PDB file of C-alpha atoms in Angstrom:
ATOM      1  CA  MET A   1      58.942 -29.572  13.460  1.00 82.00           C
ATOM      2  CA  ASP A   2      56.440 -27.375  11.611  1.00 87.00           C
ATOM      3  CA  CYS A   3      56.084 -23.599  12.066  1.00 88.00           C
ATOM      4  CA  GLN A   4      53.200 -23.813  14.520  1.00 88.00           C
ATOM      5  CA  ASP A   5      55.226 -26.111  16.754  1.00 89.00           C
ATOM      6  CA  LYS A   6      58.154 -23.661  16.604  1.00 88.00           C
ATOM      7  CA  ILE A   7      55.920 -20.769  17.631  1.00 85.00           C
ATOM      8  CA  TYR A   8      54.811 -22.626  20.766  1.00 85.00           C
ATOM      9  CA  SER A   9      58.201 -24.187  21.513  1.00 87.00           C
ATOM     10  CA  GLU A  10      60.290 -22.890  24.410  1.00 85.00           C
ATOM     11  CA  GLU A  11      63.383 -23.639  22.300  1.00 88.00           C
ATOM     12  CA  TYR A  12      62.474 -21.018  19.691  1.00 87.00           C
ATOM     13  CA  GLU A  13      62.593 -17.258  20.106  1.00 85.00           C
ATOM     14  CA  ASP A  14      60.386 -14.654  18.407  1.00 84.00           C
ATOM     15  CA  TYR A  15      61.995 -11.547  16.940  1.00 84.00           C
ATOM     16  CA  ILE A  16      60.469  -8.489  15.348  1.00 83.00           C
ATOM     17  CA  VAL A  17      62.698  -7.562  12.410  1.00 83.00           C
ATOM     18  CA  GLU A  18      62.661  -4.842   9.794  1.00 83.00           C
ATOM     19  CA  TYR A  19      62.693  -6.295   6.295  1.00 84.00           C
ATOM     20  CA  GLY A  20      62.548  -3.147   4.159  1.00 81.00           C
ATOM     21  CA  ASN A  21      59.397  -3.976   2.152  1.00 80.00           C
ATOM     22  CA  ARG A  22      61.117  -6.946   0.478  1.00 86.00           C
ATOM     23  CA  PRO A  23      59.371  -9.958   2.047  1.00 87.00           C
ATOM     24  CA  GLU A  24      60.994 -12.383  -0.368  1.00 90.00           C
ATOM     25  CA  LEU A  25      64.329 -11.776   1.409  1.00 88.00           C
ATOM     26  CA  VAL A  26      63.130 -12.718   4.911  1.00 89.00           C
ATOM     27  CA  PRO A  27      63.671 -16.514   4.611  1.00 90.00           C
ATOM     28  CA  GLU A  28      67.172 -16.073   3.197  1.00 88.00           C
ATOM     29  CA  GLN A  29      68.289 -13.264   5.507  1.00 85.00           C
ATOM     30  CA  TYR A  30      67.104 -14.959   8.700  1.00 85.00           C
ATOM     31  CA  GLU A  31      67.558 -18.564   7.549  1.00 86.00           C
ATOM     32  CA  THR A  32      63.998 -19.595   8.405  1.00 88.00           C
ATOM     33  CA  GLU A  33      60.797 -20.479   6.622  1.00 90.00           C
ATOM     34  CA  CYS A  34      58.787 -19.629   9.729  1.00 90.00           C
ATOM     35  CA  TYR A  35      57.855 -15.974   9.778  1.00 90.00           C
ATOM     36  CA  GLN A  36      54.854 -13.658   9.721  1.00 89.00           C
ATOM     37  CA  LEU A  37      54.650 -10.295   7.988  1.00 88.00           C
ATOM     38  CA  VAL A  38      53.008  -7.832  10.370  1.00 84.00           C
ATOM     39  CA  SER A  39      53.318  -4.672   8.273  1.00 83.00           C
ATOM     40  CA  SER A  40      54.977  -3.402   5.126  1.00 83.00           C
ATOM     41  CA  ARG A  41      58.153  -2.906   7.188  1.00 82.00           C
ATOM     42  CA  PHE A  42      58.211  -5.470   9.973  1.00 83.00           C
ATOM     43  CA  ALA A  43      58.006  -9.241  10.300  1.00 85.00           C
ATOM     44  CA  ILE A  44      58.174 -11.697  13.167  1.00 86.00           C
ATOM     45  CA  VAL A  45      60.730 -14.455  12.659  1.00 88.00           C
ATOM     46  CA  TYR A  46      60.943 -17.626  14.750  1.00 88.00           C
ATOM     47  CA  LEU A  47      64.527 -18.759  15.355  1.00 87.00           C
ATOM     48  CA  GLU A  48      65.965 -21.572  17.418  1.00 88.00           C
ATOM     49  CA  GLY A  49      67.479 -19.872  20.454  1.00 83.00           C
ATOM     50  CA  ALA A  50      70.565 -22.089  20.558  1.00 81.00           C
ATOM     51  CA  GLN A  51      71.367 -21.163  16.943  1.00 77.00           C
ATOM     52  CA  VAL A  52      71.167 -17.376  17.377  1.00 79.00           C
ATOM     53  CA  ASP A  53      74.607 -15.847  17.794  1.00 76.00           C
ATOM     54  CA  GLY A  54      74.785 -13.276  20.610  1.00 72.00           C
ATOM     55  CA  ASN A  55      76.293 -10.626  18.326  1.00 66.00           C
ATOM     56  CA  ARG A  56      73.544 -11.103  15.750  1.00 67.00           C
ATOM     57  CA  ARG A  57      70.892 -11.016  18.472  1.00 65.00           C
ATOM     58  CA  ASN A  58      72.161  -7.625  19.686  1.00 61.00           C
ATOM     59  CA  ALA A  59      72.907  -6.046  16.311  1.00 60.00           C
ATOM     60  CA  GLU A  60      70.324  -7.344  13.881  1.00 61.00           C
ATOM     61  CA  LEU A  61      67.248  -8.580  15.700  1.00 60.00           C
ATOM     62  CA  GLU A  62      65.193  -5.813  17.171  1.00 56.00           C
ATOM     63  CA  ILE A  63      62.009  -4.785  18.883  1.00 52.00           C
ATOM     64  CA  PRO A  64      61.080  -1.335  17.577  1.00 48.00           C
ATOM     65  CA  ARG A  65      59.638   0.900  20.279  1.00 51.00           C
ATOM     66  CA  CYS A  66      58.600  -1.839  22.649  1.00 51.00           C
ATOM     67  CA  PHE A  67      56.937  -0.336  25.710  1.00 51.00           C
ATOM     68  CA  GLY A  68      55.863  -2.215  28.792  1.00 56.00           C
ATOM     69  CA  LEU A  69      53.467  -1.385  31.563  1.00 57.00           C
ATOM     70  CA  LEU A  70      55.661   1.382  32.899  1.00 54.00           C
ATOM     71  CA  SER A  71      54.020   4.747  33.377  1.00 56.00           C
ATOM     72  CA  SER A  72      57.190   6.812  33.325  1.00 70.00           C
ATOM     73  CA  ALA A  73      57.226  10.334  31.914  1.00 75.00           C
ATOM     74  CA  GLN A  74      59.747   9.274  29.246  1.00 74.00           C
ATOM     75  CA  MET A  75      57.504   6.464  27.985  1.00 71.00           C
ATOM     76  CA  LEU A  76      54.513   8.824  27.866  1.00 74.00           C
ATOM     77  CA  GLU A  77      56.511  11.373  25.870  1.00 77.00           C
ATOM     78  CA  GLU A  78      58.012   8.852  23.417  1.00 73.00           C
ATOM     79  CA  THR A  79      54.664   7.255  22.586  1.00 71.00           C
ATOM     80  CA  GLY A  80      52.926  10.614  22.111  1.00 76.00           C
ATOM     81  CA  ILE A  81      50.543  10.047  25.014  1.00 75.00           C
ATOM     82  CA  ALA A  82      51.746  13.104  26.934  1.00 80.00           C
ATOM     83  CA  ARG A  83      51.205  15.331  23.880  1.00 81.00           C
ATOM     84  CA  ALA A  84      47.601  14.111  23.557  1.00 79.00           C
ATOM     85  CA  ARG A  85      47.016  14.634  27.281  1.00 79.00           C
ATOM     86  CA  ARG A  86      48.142  18.259  27.009  1.00 80.00           C
ATOM     87  CA  GLN A  87      45.304  19.067  24.605  1.00 81.00           C
ATOM     88  CA  PRO A  88      43.016  21.136  26.869  1.00 79.00           C
ATOM     89  CA  ARG A  89      39.624  19.995  25.581  1.00 77.00           C
ATOM     90  CA  LEU A  90      40.286  16.320  24.890  1.00 74.00           C
ATOM     91  CA  GLU A  91      40.648  15.102  28.471  1.00 72.00           C
ATOM     92  CA  LEU A  92      42.153  11.800  27.293  1.00 72.00           C
ATOM     93  CA  PHE A  93      43.573   9.880  30.231  1.00 70.00           C
ATOM     94  CA  GLY A  94      42.669   6.292  29.309  1.00 70.00           C
ATOM     95  CA  GLN A  95      40.205   5.812  32.122  1.00 72.00           C
ATOM     96  CA  GLY A  96      37.756   3.010  31.381  1.00 73.00           C
ATOM     97  CA  VAL A  97      39.739   1.829  28.336  1.00 71.00           C
ATOM     98  CA  MET A  98      40.378  -1.857  27.843  1.00 72.00           C
ATOM     99  CA  PHE A  99      42.864  -3.111  25.253  1.00 70.00           C
ATOM    100  CA  GLY A 100      43.461  -6.664  24.138  1.00 71.00           C
ATOM    101  CA  ILE A 101      45.258  -8.644  21.466  1.00 74.00           C
ATOM    102  CA  ILE A 102      43.897 -11.897  20.104  1.00 73.00           C
ATOM    103  CA  ASP A 103      46.374 -13.937  18.075  1.00 72.00           C
ATOM    104  CA  THR A 104      44.644 -16.603  16.000  1.00 71.00           C
ATOM    105  CA  GLY A 105      47.908 -17.894  14.565  1.00 69.00           C
ATOM    106  CA  ALA A 106      46.539 -17.358  11.042  1.00 65.00           C
ATOM    107  CA  GLY A 107      49.063 -16.391   8.445  1.00 62.00           C
ATOM    108  CA  VAL A 108      51.914 -18.535   9.799  1.00 60.00           C
ATOM    109  CA  ARG A 109      54.289 -19.576   7.053  1.00 59.00           C
TER     110      ARG A 109
END
């Protein structure tokens, strides 16, 4: 199965991991050739769900600051949105803003 098939497969799981600006270590550390570098710190690795040990899943694989569609005060504070809203002249409340992500799949290894 090639990397693209793994990305679409229900048997594989996607994890955002911190790799410490040493991308050459990602394949060895996570035992996969299927990964994407998304920044100088983070990568997405594609691992077969049945092969991921529960302890490793909880300790090593992470999603840094993953926020959902909740509009709780804590989420607004942690993301910095509340701080921006408190600026008296900005009047930034997100009204009329549309946000989207388009994933072309380019860059898959």
